[in-house]
PDB file of C-alpha atoms in Angstrom:
ATOM      1  CA  UNK A 963      -6.664 -18.247 -27.227  1.00  0.00           C
ATOM      2  CA  UNK A 964      -8.448 -15.035 -28.234  1.00  0.00           C
ATOM      3  CA  UNK A 965      -7.101 -11.685 -27.115  1.00  0.00           C
ATOM      4  CA  UNK A 966     -10.600 -10.253 -26.671  1.00  0.00           C
ATOM      5  CA  UNK A 967     -11.279 -12.944 -24.068  1.00  0.00           C
ATOM      6  CA  UNK A 968      -8.243 -11.797 -22.073  1.00  0.00           C
ATOM      7  CA  UNK A 969      -8.362  -8.039 -22.649  1.00  0.00           C
ATOM      8  CA  UNK A 970     -12.060  -7.516 -22.009  1.00  0.00           C
ATOM      9  CA  UNK A 971     -14.012  -4.992 -19.923  1.00  0.00           C
ATOM     10  CA  UNK A 972     -13.971  -7.375 -16.974  1.00  0.00           C
ATOM     11  CA  UNK A 973     -10.163  -7.121 -16.980  1.00  0.00           C
ATOM     12  CA  UNK A 974     -10.476  -3.487 -15.856  1.00  0.00           C
ATOM     13  CA  UNK A 975     -12.633  -4.508 -12.888  1.00  0.00           C
ATOM     14  CA  UNK A 976     -10.287  -7.383 -11.996  1.00  0.00           C
ATOM     15  CA  UNK A 977      -7.217  -5.140 -12.283  1.00  0.00           C
ATOM     16  CA  UNK A 978      -8.674  -2.474  -9.973  1.00  0.00           C
ATOM     17  CA  UNK A 979      -9.679  -5.158  -7.481  1.00  0.00           C
ATOM     18  CA  UNK A 980      -6.194  -6.700  -7.530  1.00  0.00           C
ATOM     19  CA  UNK A 981      -4.498  -3.307  -7.319  1.00  0.00           C
ATOM     20  CA  UNK A 982      -6.490  -1.931  -4.368  1.00  0.00           C
ATOM     21  CA  UNK A 983      -4.538  -3.683  -1.545  1.00  0.00           C
ATOM     22  CA  UNK A 984      -1.288  -2.623  -3.225  1.00  0.00           C
ATOM     23  CA  UNK A 985      -2.530   0.969  -3.550  1.00  0.00           C
ATOM     24  CA  UNK A 986      -3.257   1.110   0.177  1.00  0.00           C
ATOM     25  CA  UNK A 987       0.205  -0.316   0.908  1.00  0.00           C
ATOM     26  CA  UNK A 988       1.808   2.179  -1.474  1.00  0.00           C
ATOM     27  CA  UNK A 989       0.006   5.101   0.173  1.00  0.00           C
ATOM     28  CA  UNK A 990       1.294   3.841   3.519  1.00  0.00           C
ATOM     29  CA  UNK A 991       4.848   3.962   2.161  1.00  0.00           C
ATOM     30  CA  UNK A 992       4.305   7.297   0.378  1.00  0.00           C
ATOM     31  CA  UNK A 993       3.410   9.142   3.586  1.00  0.00           C
ATOM     32  CA  UNK A 994       6.667   8.218   5.320  1.00  0.00           C
ATOM     33  CA  UNK A 995       8.698   8.742   2.155  1.00  0.00           C
ATOM     34  CA  UNK A 996       7.606  12.383   2.159  1.00  0.00           C
ATOM     35  CA  UNK A 997       9.550  12.623   5.436  1.00  0.00           C
ATOM     36  CA  UNK A 998      12.473  10.748   3.832  1.00  0.00           C
ATOM     37  CA  UNK A 999      11.711   7.528   5.726  1.00  0.00           C
ATOM     38  CA  UNK A1000      11.646   4.315   3.691  1.00  0.00           C
ATOM     39  CA  UNK A1001       8.849   2.220   5.170  1.00  0.00           C
ATOM     40  CA  UNK A1002      10.122  -1.303   4.544  1.00  0.00           C
ATOM     41  CA  UNK A1003       7.805  -2.459   7.346  1.00  0.00           C
ATOM     42  CA  UNK A1004       4.704  -1.885   5.206  1.00  0.00           C
ATOM     43  CA  UNK A1005       4.388  -5.633   4.633  1.00  0.00           C
ATOM     44  CA  UNK A1006       4.367  -6.387   8.366  1.00  0.00           C
ATOM     45  CA  UNK A1007       1.952  -3.564   9.207  1.00  0.00           C
ATOM     46  CA  UNK A1008      -0.409  -4.822   6.531  1.00  0.00           C
ATOM     47  CA  UNK A1009      -0.219  -8.450   7.698  1.00  0.00           C
ATOM     48  CA  UNK A1010      -0.873  -7.510  11.326  1.00  0.00           C
ATOM     49  CA  UNK A1011      -3.858  -5.427  10.255  1.00  0.00           C
ATOM     50  CA  UNK A1012      -5.242  -8.304   8.203  1.00  0.00           C
ATOM     51  CA  UNK A1013      -5.189 -10.646  11.205  1.00  0.00           C
ATOM     52  CA  UNK A1014      -6.636  -8.072  13.602  1.00  0.00           C
ATOM     53  CA  UNK A1015      -9.478  -7.334  11.174  1.00  0.00           C
ATOM     54  CA  UNK A1016     -10.503 -10.985  10.864  1.00  0.00           C
ATOM     55  CA  UNK A1017     -10.189 -11.695  14.593  1.00  0.00           C
ATOM     56  CA  UNK A1018     -12.219  -8.674  15.727  1.00  0.00           C
ATOM     57  CA  UNK A1019     -14.786  -9.081  12.954  1.00  0.00           C
ATOM     58  CA  UNK A1020     -15.276 -12.706  14.026  1.00  0.00           C
ATOM     59  CA  UNK A1021     -15.750 -11.937  17.728  1.00  0.00           C
ATOM     60  CA  UNK A1022     -17.674  -8.665  17.385  1.00  0.00           C
ATOM     61  CA  UNK A1023     -19.764  -9.525  14.341  1.00  0.00           C
ATOM     62  CA  UNK A1024     -18.914  -6.135  12.839  1.00  0.00           C
ATOM     63  CA  UNK A1025     -16.776  -5.446   9.775  1.00  0.00           C
ATOM     64  CA  UNK A1026     -16.401  -1.824  10.886  1.00  0.00           C
ATOM     65  CA  UNK A1027     -14.949  -2.890  14.239  1.00  0.00           C
ATOM     66  CA  UNK A1028     -12.611  -5.156  12.300  1.00  0.00           C
ATOM     67  CA  UNK A1029     -11.355  -2.213  10.246  1.00  0.00           C
ATOM     68  CA  UNK A1030     -10.850  -0.058  13.339  1.00  0.00           C
ATOM     69  CA  UNK A1031      -8.946  -2.879  15.059  1.00  0.00           C
ATOM     70  CA  UNK A1032      -6.744  -3.309  11.988  1.00  0.00           C
ATOM     71  CA  UNK A1033      -5.934   0.395  11.936  1.00  0.00           C
ATOM     72  CA  UNK A1034      -5.086   0.342  15.639  1.00  0.00           C
ATOM     73  CA  UNK A1035      -2.856  -2.698  15.112  1.00  0.00           C
ATOM     74  CA  UNK A1036      -1.073  -0.843  12.315  1.00  0.00           C
ATOM     75  CA  UNK A1037      -0.758   2.200  14.579  1.00  0.00           C
ATOM     76  CA  UNK A1038       0.894   0.140  17.338  1.00  0.00           C
ATOM     77  CA  UNK A1039       3.290  -1.658  14.987  1.00  0.00           C
ATOM     78  CA  UNK A1040       4.281   1.592  13.277  1.00  0.00           C
ATOM     79  CA  UNK A1041       4.755   3.150  16.726  1.00  0.00           C
ATOM     80  CA  UNK A1042       7.310   0.460  17.557  1.00  0.00           C
ATOM     81  CA  UNK A1043       9.081   1.193  14.287  1.00  0.00           C
ATOM     82  CA  UNK A1044       8.991   4.951  14.939  1.00  0.00           C
ATOM     83  CA  UNK A1045      10.508   4.650  18.415  1.00  0.00           C
ATOM     84  CA  UNK A1046      13.186   2.259  17.197  1.00  0.00           C
ATOM     85  CA  UNK A1047      14.178   4.442  14.257  1.00  0.00           C
ATOM     86  CA  UNK A1048      13.750   7.972  15.630  1.00  0.00           C
ATOM     87  CA  UNK A1049      14.544   7.624  19.337  1.00  0.00           C
ATOM     88  CA  UNK A1050      17.064   4.788  19.274  1.00  0.00           C
ATOM     89  CA  UNK A1051      18.514   5.556  15.811  1.00  0.00           C
ATOM     90  CA  UNK A1052      17.988   2.036  14.458  1.00  0.00           C
ATOM     91  CA  UNK A1053      18.490   1.638  10.718  1.00  0.00           C
ATOM     92  CA  UNK A1054      15.079   1.960   9.071  1.00  0.00           C
ATOM     93  CA  UNK A1055      15.651  -0.968   6.703  1.00  0.00           C
ATOM     94  CA  UNK A1056      16.784  -3.235   9.536  1.00  0.00           C
ATOM     95  CA  UNK A1057      13.879  -2.357  11.819  1.00  0.00           C
ATOM     96  CA  UNK A1058      11.456  -2.564   8.891  1.00  0.00           C
ATOM     97  CA  UNK A1059      12.559  -6.098   8.073  1.00  0.00           C
ATOM     98  CA  UNK A1060      12.375  -6.922  11.768  1.00  0.00           C
ATOM     99  CA  UNK A1061       8.763  -5.703  11.829  1.00  0.00           C
ATOM    100  CA  UNK A1062       7.978  -7.899   8.826  1.00  0.00           C
ATOM    101  CA  UNK A1063       9.445 -11.007  10.443  1.00  0.00           C
ATOM    102  CA  UNK A1064       7.751 -10.218  13.756  1.00  0.00           C
ATOM    103  CA  UNK A1065       4.370  -9.797  12.036  1.00  0.00           C
ATOM    104  CA  UNK A1066       4.779 -13.096  10.215  1.00  0.00           C
ATOM    105  CA  UNK A1067       5.600 -14.901  13.462  1.00  0.00           C
ATOM    106  CA  UNK A1068       3.046 -13.228  15.755  1.00  0.00           C
ATOM    107  CA  UNK A1069       0.120 -13.708  13.355  1.00  0.00           C
ATOM    108  CA  UNK A1070       1.005 -17.366  12.913  1.00  0.00           C
ATOM    109  CA  UNK A1071       1.252 -17.784  16.693  1.00  0.00           C
ATOM    110  CA  UNK A1072      -2.017 -15.942  17.406  1.00  0.00           C
ATOM    111  CA  UNK A1073      -3.815 -17.924  14.710  1.00  0.00           C
ATOM    112  CA  UNK A1074      -2.886 -21.087  16.569  1.00  0.00           C
ATOM    113  CA  UNK A1075      -3.639 -19.699  20.055  1.00  0.00           C
ATOM    114  CA  UNK A1076      -6.949 -17.942  19.330  1.00  0.00           C
ATOM    115  CA  UNK A1077      -8.466 -20.129  16.626  1.00  0.00           C
ATOM    116  CA  UNK A1078      -6.600 -23.393  17.282  1.00  0.00           C
ATOM    117  CA  UNK A1079      -5.701 -23.765  13.625  1.00  0.00           C
ATOM    118  CA  UNK A1080      -2.835 -23.122  11.243  1.00  0.00           C
ATOM    119  CA  UNK A1081      -2.561 -22.065   7.632  1.00  0.00           C
ATOM    120  CA  UNK A1082      -5.977 -20.535   6.986  1.00  0.00           C
ATOM    121  CA  UNK A1083      -8.904 -19.391   9.111  1.00  0.00           C
ATOM    122  CA  UNK A1084     -12.320 -18.763   7.596  1.00  0.00           C
ATOM    123  CA  UNK A1085     -15.744 -18.780   9.215  1.00  0.00           C
ATOM    124  CA  UNK A1086     -19.255 -17.532   8.361  1.00  0.00           C
ATOM    125  CA  UNK A1087     -19.084 -15.308  11.453  1.00  0.00           C
ATOM    126  CA  UNK A1088     -16.302 -13.263   9.852  1.00  0.00           C
ATOM    127  CA  UNK A1089     -18.191 -10.268   8.484  1.00  0.00           C
ATOM    128  CA  UNK A1090     -17.035  -9.083   5.085  1.00  0.00           C
ATOM    129  CA  UNK A1091     -16.849  -5.431   4.090  1.00  0.00           C
ATOM    130  CA  UNK A1092     -20.110  -4.757   2.211  1.00  0.00           C
ATOM    131  CA  UNK A1093     -20.171  -4.200  -1.524  1.00  0.00           C
ATOM    132  CA  UNK A1094     -21.948  -1.321  -3.200  1.00  0.00           C
ATOM    133  CA  UNK A1095     -24.102  -1.354  -6.332  1.00  0.00           C
ATOM    134  CA  UNK A1096     -24.876   1.919  -8.090  1.00  0.00           C
ATOM    135  CA  UNK A1097     -28.526   1.777  -9.237  1.00  0.00           C
ATOM    136  CA  UNK A1098     -28.376   4.320 -12.079  1.00  0.00           C
ATOM    137  CA  UNK A1099     -25.596   2.502 -13.995  1.00  0.00           C
ATOM    138  CA  UNK A1100     -27.182  -0.964 -13.876  1.00  0.00           C
ATOM    139  CA  UNK A1101     -28.457  -0.552 -17.433  1.00  0.00           C
ATOM    140  CA  UNK A1102     -25.198   0.843 -18.834  1.00  0.00           C
ATOM    141  CA  UNK A1103     -23.217  -2.233 -19.992  1.00  0.00           C
ATOM    142  CA  UNK A1104     -19.595  -1.107 -19.674  1.00  0.00           C
ATOM    143  CA  UNK A1105     -19.980   1.048 -16.564  1.00  0.00           C
ATOM    144  CA  UNK A1106     -21.929  -1.579 -14.625  1.00  0.00           C
ATOM    145  CA  UNK A1107     -19.206  -4.153 -15.352  1.00  0.00           C
ATOM    146  CA  UNK A1108     -16.482  -1.822 -14.087  1.00  0.00           C
ATOM    147  CA  UNK A1109     -17.988   0.124 -11.179  1.00  0.00           C
ATOM    148  CA  UNK A1110     -20.629  -2.122  -9.641  1.00  0.00           C
ATOM    149  CA  UNK A1111     -19.948  -4.568  -6.814  1.00  0.00           C
ATOM    150  CA  UNK A1112     -17.083  -2.543  -5.343  1.00  0.00           C
ATOM    151  CA  UNK A1113     -16.322  -2.965  -1.650  1.00  0.00           C
ATOM    152  CA  UNK A1114     -16.689   0.118   0.541  1.00  0.00           C
ATOM    153  CA  UNK A1115     -12.912   0.200   1.009  1.00  0.00           C
ATOM    154  CA  UNK A1116     -12.387   0.173  -2.761  1.00  0.00           C
ATOM    155  CA  UNK A1117     -14.443   3.357  -3.049  1.00  0.00           C
ATOM    156  CA  UNK A1118     -12.681   4.826  -0.021  1.00  0.00           C
ATOM    157  CA  UNK A1119      -9.339   4.205  -1.744  1.00  0.00           C
ATOM    158  CA  UNK A1120     -10.202   6.925  -4.275  1.00  0.00           C
ATOM    159  CA  UNK A1121     -11.252   9.288  -1.487  1.00  0.00           C
ATOM    160  CA  UNK A1122      -8.021   8.589   0.405  1.00  0.00           C
ATOM    161  CA  UNK A1123      -5.880   9.370  -2.654  1.00  0.00           C
ATOM    162  CA  UNK A1124      -7.625  12.743  -2.996  1.00  0.00           C
ATOM    163  CA  UNK A1125      -7.333  13.486   0.737  1.00  0.00           C
ATOM    164  CA  UNK A1126      -3.618  12.656   0.866  1.00  0.00           C
ATOM    165  CA  UNK A1127      -2.898  14.643  -2.298  1.00  0.00           C
ATOM    166  CA  UNK A1128      -4.620  17.662  -0.772  1.00  0.00           C
ATOM    167  CA  UNK A1129      -2.910  17.262   2.611  1.00  0.00           C
ATOM    168  CA  UNK A1130       0.566  16.820   1.143  1.00  0.00           C
ATOM    169  CA  UNK A1131       0.465  19.563  -1.488  1.00  0.00           C
ATOM    170  CA  UNK A1132      -2.170  22.077  -0.350  1.00  0.00           C
ATOM    171  CA  UNK A1133      -1.787  22.368   3.420  1.00  0.00           C
ATOM    172  CA  UNK A1134       0.773  23.792   5.826  1.00  0.00           C
ATOM    173  CA  UNK A1135       1.166  20.350   7.418  1.00  0.00           C
ATOM    174  CA  UNK A1136       2.073  18.809   4.062  1.00  0.00           C
ATOM    175  CA  UNK A1137       4.535  21.598   3.291  1.00  0.00           C
ATOM    176  CA  UNK A1138       6.225  21.053   6.640  1.00  0.00           C
ATOM    177  CA  UNK A1139       6.359  17.291   6.139  1.00  0.00           C
ATOM    178  CA  UNK A1140       7.966  17.646   2.715  1.00  0.00           C
ATOM    179  CA  UNK A1141      10.388  20.235   4.087  1.00  0.00           C
ATOM    180  CA  UNK A1142      11.421  17.773   6.798  1.00  0.00           C
ATOM    181  CA  UNK A1143      12.019  15.121   4.141  1.00  0.00           C
ATOM    182  CA  UNK A1144      13.937  17.296   1.693  1.00  0.00           C
ATOM    183  CA  UNK A1145      15.663  19.911   3.877  1.00  0.00           C
ATOM    184  CA  UNK A1146      15.609  18.744   7.520  1.00  0.00           C
ATOM    185  CA  UNK A1147      18.210  21.241   8.769  1.00  0.00           C
ATOM    186  CA  UNK A1148      16.479  24.168   7.080  1.00  0.00           C
ATOM    187  CA  UNK A1149      13.122  22.965   8.437  1.00  0.00           C
ATOM    188  CA  UNK A1150      14.512  22.830  11.964  1.00  0.00           C
ATOM    189  CA  UNK A1151      16.003  26.297  11.568  1.00  0.00           C
ATOM    190  CA  UNK A1152      12.578  27.539  10.461  1.00  0.00           C
ATOM    191  CA  UNK A1153      11.103  26.296  13.736  1.00  0.00           C
ATOM    192  CA  UNK A1154       9.551  23.043  12.507  1.00  0.00           C
ATOM    193  CA  UNK A1155       9.715  20.177  15.006  1.00  0.00           C
ATOM    194  CA  UNK A1156      11.418  17.605  12.778  1.00  0.00           C
ATOM    195  CA  UNK A1157      11.133  14.748  15.277  1.00  0.00           C
ATOM    196  CA  UNK A1158       7.412  15.336  15.787  1.00  0.00           C
ATOM    197  CA  UNK A1159       6.743  15.462  12.035  1.00  0.00           C
ATOM    198  CA  UNK A1160       8.556  12.163  11.512  1.00  0.00           C
ATOM    199  CA  UNK A1161       6.565  10.522  14.293  1.00  0.00           C
ATOM    200  CA  UNK A1162       3.349  11.819  12.753  1.00  0.00           C
ATOM    201  CA  UNK A1163       4.280  10.496   9.305  1.00  0.00           C
ATOM    202  CA  UNK A1164       5.083   6.998  10.568  1.00  0.00           C
ATOM    203  CA  UNK A1165       2.012   6.749  12.807  1.00  0.00           C
ATOM    204  CA  UNK A1166      -0.383   7.968  10.106  1.00  0.00           C
ATOM    205  CA  UNK A1167       1.181   5.529   7.660  1.00  0.00           C
ATOM    206  CA  UNK A1168       0.501   2.794  10.225  1.00  0.00           C
ATOM    207  CA  UNK A1169      -3.210   3.623  10.174  1.00  0.00           C
ATOM    208  CA  UNK A1170      -3.248   3.395   6.375  1.00  0.00           C
ATOM    209  CA  UNK A1171      -1.207   0.174   6.414  1.00  0.00           C
ATOM    210  CA  UNK A1172      -3.625  -1.374   8.897  1.00  0.00           C
ATOM    211  CA  UNK A1173      -6.502  -0.368   6.623  1.00  0.00           C
ATOM    212  CA  UNK A1174      -4.668  -2.064   3.759  1.00  0.00           C
ATOM    213  CA  UNK A1175      -4.607  -5.290   5.754  1.00  0.00           C
ATOM    214  CA  UNK A1176      -8.282  -4.970   6.682  1.00  0.00           C
ATOM    215  CA  UNK A1177      -9.254  -4.578   3.045  1.00  0.00           C
ATOM    216  CA  UNK A1178      -7.167  -7.602   2.099  1.00  0.00           C
ATOM    217  CA  UNK A1179      -8.764  -9.911   4.677  1.00  0.00           C
ATOM    218  CA  UNK A1180     -12.326  -8.526   4.780  1.00  0.00           C
ATOM    219  CA  UNK A1181     -12.791  -6.824   1.402  1.00  0.00           C
ATOM    220  CA  UNK A1182     -10.611  -8.650  -1.105  1.00  0.00           C
ATOM    221  CA  UNK A1183     -11.333 -11.950   0.669  1.00  0.00           C
ATOM    222  CA  UNK A1184     -13.088 -13.052   3.872  1.00  0.00           C
ATOM    223  CA  UNK A1185     -10.392 -15.045   5.631  1.00  0.00           C
ATOM    224  CA  UNK A1186      -6.928 -14.914   7.091  1.00  0.00           C
ATOM    225  CA  UNK A1187      -4.099 -16.958   5.646  1.00  0.00           C
ATOM    226  CA  UNK A1188      -0.542 -17.078   6.948  1.00  0.00           C
ATOM    227  CA  UNK A1189       1.573 -14.584   4.998  1.00  0.00           C
ATOM    228  CA  UNK A1190      -1.513 -13.620   2.985  1.00  0.00           C
ATOM    229  CA  UNK A1191       0.017 -10.273   2.014  1.00  0.00           C
ATOM    230  CA  UNK A1192       2.251 -12.220  -0.421  1.00  0.00           C
ATOM    231  CA  UNK A1193       4.737  -9.346  -0.790  1.00  0.00           C
ATOM    232  CA  UNK A1194       2.056  -6.791  -1.652  1.00  0.00           C
ATOM    233  CA  UNK A1195       3.719  -4.447   0.830  1.00  0.00           C
ATOM    234  CA  UNK A1196       6.984  -4.593  -1.110  1.00  0.00           C
ATOM    235  CA  UNK A1197       5.091  -4.087  -4.372  1.00  0.00           C
ATOM    236  CA  UNK A1198       3.530  -1.020  -2.806  1.00  0.00           C
ATOM    237  CA  UNK A1199       6.975   0.338  -1.927  1.00  0.00           C
ATOM    238  CA  UNK A1200       8.090  -0.247  -5.534  1.00  0.00           C
ATOM    239  CA  UNK A1201       5.005   1.561  -6.835  1.00  0.00           C
ATOM    240  CA  UNK A1202       5.688   4.403  -4.402  1.00  0.00           C
ATOM    241  CA  UNK A1203       9.133   4.842  -5.949  1.00  0.00           C
ATOM    242  CA  UNK A1204       7.563   4.755  -9.407  1.00  0.00           C
ATOM    243  CA  UNK A1205       5.182   7.557  -8.418  1.00  0.00           C
ATOM    244  CA  UNK A1206       7.836   9.533  -6.483  1.00  0.00           C
ATOM    245  CA  UNK A1207       5.636   9.332  -3.360  1.00  0.00           C
ATOM    246  CA  UNK A1208       2.876  11.282  -5.113  1.00  0.00           C
ATOM    247  CA  UNK A1209      -0.402   9.545  -4.139  1.00  0.00           C
ATOM    248  CA  UNK A1210      -2.033   9.789  -7.583  1.00  0.00           C
ATOM    249  CA  UNK A1211       1.046   8.720  -9.570  1.00  0.00           C
ATOM    250  CA  UNK A1212       1.726   5.978  -7.040  1.00  0.00           C
ATOM    251  CA  UNK A1213      -1.796   4.616  -7.585  1.00  0.00           C
ATOM    252  CA  UNK A1214      -1.128   4.499 -11.339  1.00  0.00           C
ATOM    253  CA  UNK A1215       1.985   2.418 -10.660  1.00  0.00           C
ATOM    254  CA  UNK A1216      -0.099   0.027  -8.557  1.00  0.00           C
ATOM    255  CA  UNK A1217      -2.553  -0.436 -11.423  1.00  0.00           C
ATOM    256  CA  UNK A1218       0.340  -1.857 -13.448  1.00  0.00           C
ATOM    257  CA  UNK A1219       0.653  -4.605 -10.829  1.00  0.00           C
ATOM    258  CA  UNK A1220      -3.110  -5.121 -10.895  1.00  0.00           C
ATOM    259  CA  UNK A1221      -3.141  -5.558 -14.667  1.00  0.00           C
ATOM    260  CA  UNK A1222      -0.184  -7.963 -14.544  1.00  0.00           C
ATOM    261  CA  UNK A1223      -1.864 -10.064 -11.850  1.00  0.00           C
ATOM    262  CA  UNK A1224      -5.205 -10.193 -13.673  1.00  0.00           C
ATOM    263  CA  UNK A1225      -3.686 -10.968 -17.073  1.00  0.00           C
ATOM    264  CA  UNK A1226      -1.536 -13.677 -15.491  1.00  0.00           C
ATOM    265  CA  UNK A1227      -4.568 -15.330 -13.900  1.00  0.00           C
ATOM    266  CA  UNK A1228      -6.368 -15.368 -17.257  1.00  0.00           C
ATOM    267  CA  UNK A1229      -3.366 -16.735 -19.112  1.00  0.00           C
ATOM    268  CA  UNK A1230      -3.174 -19.569 -16.587  1.00  0.00           C
ATOM    269  CA  UNK A1231      -6.690 -20.573 -17.627  1.00  0.00           C
ATOM    270  CA  UNK A1232      -5.324 -20.998 -21.151  1.00  0.00           C
ATOM    271  CA  UNK A1233      -2.584 -23.377 -20.103  1.00  0.00           C
ATOM    272  CA  UNK A1234       0.240 -21.036 -19.122  1.00  0.00           C
ATOM    273  CA  UNK A1235       2.328 -22.761 -16.408  1.00  0.00           C
ATOM    274  CA  UNK A1236       1.485 -21.492 -12.924  1.00  0.00           C
ATOM    275  CA  UNK A1237       5.165 -20.749 -12.264  1.00  0.00           C
ATOM    276  CA  UNK A1238       5.094 -18.007 -14.901  1.00  0.00           C
ATOM    277  CA  UNK A1239       1.919 -16.556 -13.401  1.00  0.00           C
ATOM    278  CA  UNK A1240       3.499 -16.436  -9.932  1.00  0.00           C
ATOM    279  CA  UNK A1241       6.614 -14.862 -11.441  1.00  0.00           C
ATOM    280  CA  UNK A1242       4.808 -11.993 -13.196  1.00  0.00           C
ATOM    281  CA  UNK A1243       4.313  -9.637 -10.203  1.00  0.00           C
ATOM    282  CA  UNK A1244       7.998  -9.857  -9.305  1.00  0.00           C
ATOM    283  CA  UNK A1245       9.106  -9.215 -12.881  1.00  0.00           C
ATOM    284  CA  UNK A1246       6.819  -6.188 -12.948  1.00  0.00           C
ATOM    285  CA  UNK A1247       8.312  -5.034  -9.618  1.00  0.00           C
ATOM    286  CA  UNK A1248      11.826  -5.134 -11.083  1.00  0.00           C
ATOM    287  CA  UNK A1249      10.702  -3.300 -14.236  1.00  0.00           C
ATOM    288  CA  UNK A1250       8.861  -0.609 -12.250  1.00  0.00           C
ATOM    289  CA  UNK A1251      11.838  -0.055  -9.926  1.00  0.00           C
ATOM    290  CA  UNK A1252      14.233   0.081 -12.892  1.00  0.00           C
ATOM    291  CA  UNK A1253      12.114   2.692 -14.676  1.00  0.00           C
ATOM    292  CA  UNK A1254      11.845   4.698 -11.466  1.00  0.00           C
ATOM    293  CA  UNK A1255      15.586   4.646 -10.792  1.00  0.00           C
ATOM    294  CA  UNK A1256      16.457   5.547 -14.396  1.00  0.00           C
ATOM    295  CA  UNK A1257      14.010   8.458 -14.452  1.00  0.00           C
ATOM    296  CA  UNK A1258      15.355   9.680 -11.108  1.00  0.00           C
ATOM    297  CA  UNK A1259      18.940   9.528 -12.399  1.00  0.00           C
ATOM    298  CA  UNK A1260      17.999  11.408 -15.581  1.00  0.00           C
ATOM    299  CA  UNK A1261      16.277  14.118 -13.517  1.00  0.00           C
ATOM    300  CA  UNK A1262      19.299  14.414 -11.198  1.00  0.00           C
ATOM    301  CA  UNK A1263      21.740  14.627 -14.119  1.00  0.00           C
ATOM    302  CA  UNK A1264      19.569  17.275 -15.775  1.00  0.00           C
ATOM    303  CA  UNK A1265      19.501  19.309 -12.565  1.00  0.00           C
ATOM    304  CA  UNK A1266      23.297  19.076 -12.217  1.00  0.00           C
ATOM    305  CA  UNK A1267      23.713  20.087 -15.860  1.00  0.00           C
ATOM    306  CA  UNK A1268      21.510  23.147 -15.320  1.00  0.00           C
ATOM    307  CA  UNK A1269      23.521  24.148 -12.250  1.00  0.00           C
ATOM    308  CA  UNK A1270      26.789  23.836 -14.210  1.00  0.00           C
ATOM    309  CA  UNK A1271      25.398  26.092 -16.940  1.00  0.00           C
ATOM    310  CA  UNK A1272      24.399  28.692 -14.338  1.00  0.00           C
ATOM    311  CA  UNK A1273      27.871  28.549 -12.759  1.00  0.00           C
ATOM    312  CA  UNK A1274      29.584  28.981 -16.145  1.00  0.00           C
ATOM    313  CA  UNK A1275      27.391  31.966 -16.982  1.00  0.00           C
ATOM    314  CA  UNK A1276      28.146  33.499 -13.591  1.00  0.00           C
ATOM    315  CA  UNK A1277      31.878  33.169 -14.241  1.00  0.00           C
TER     316      UNK A1277
END
């Protein structure tokens, strides 16, 4: 086994490709987290979107219609979660897990009803999201290996990170959303409609989660498989914690998962038992969450220490 065969330029491309569905899922969770809502249902939203994308792409012959259908499916599922949590005061973790189980069951049922099959559905009529080649880097060895043959949704991922960063930190809407998440009573006193902002956060996250599913089933692959999200939604939530719900930092956390997945796949080719390869993403999830929690505790302790110093000086 040679390290240069594992850690090559193609590893960067493979890592970005593996990380993209997780980045979309993490952005879905980051939007609601800004309103102090833990979106455990990201996995279910993503899975529903993946099925809707394949089904509509198959019947319409359009990958774009598939993406729109996936986003609408995510919007509907997140709407159910929003009503349950905000209007009927259901625990967000409980309703999120309920959404995940519902998505797993309904997609399996619809796969059997619509396509008369189980397990996996693939067909030439399912239109994949097109891939883009950049002409002027075709003769540049390293760049062409990294940036060519990206799906449209992989390029849009970068655009979405920039858009969300701008919206959350440079607009009045983002300021209000973060105020609702951090100081809900103060936000309400200031005249901000807290309930409306929470609904907006959950519904927008549903659109992004549906897009995550569409990319997984039409961009990352061209099929639907039962439970094909394979806990990517939960990995996205872990990465969101790592990045403190900041879109750019969250994306960096997702790249860690992408690298782990790609390295694991290459190690398997060199005889590493498949069980270890399957275990790697979950080990990385635990490590990422541990680092996030430790850093959060250190920051909290530092803030408390600073407040104590101020109090002592005041006395």
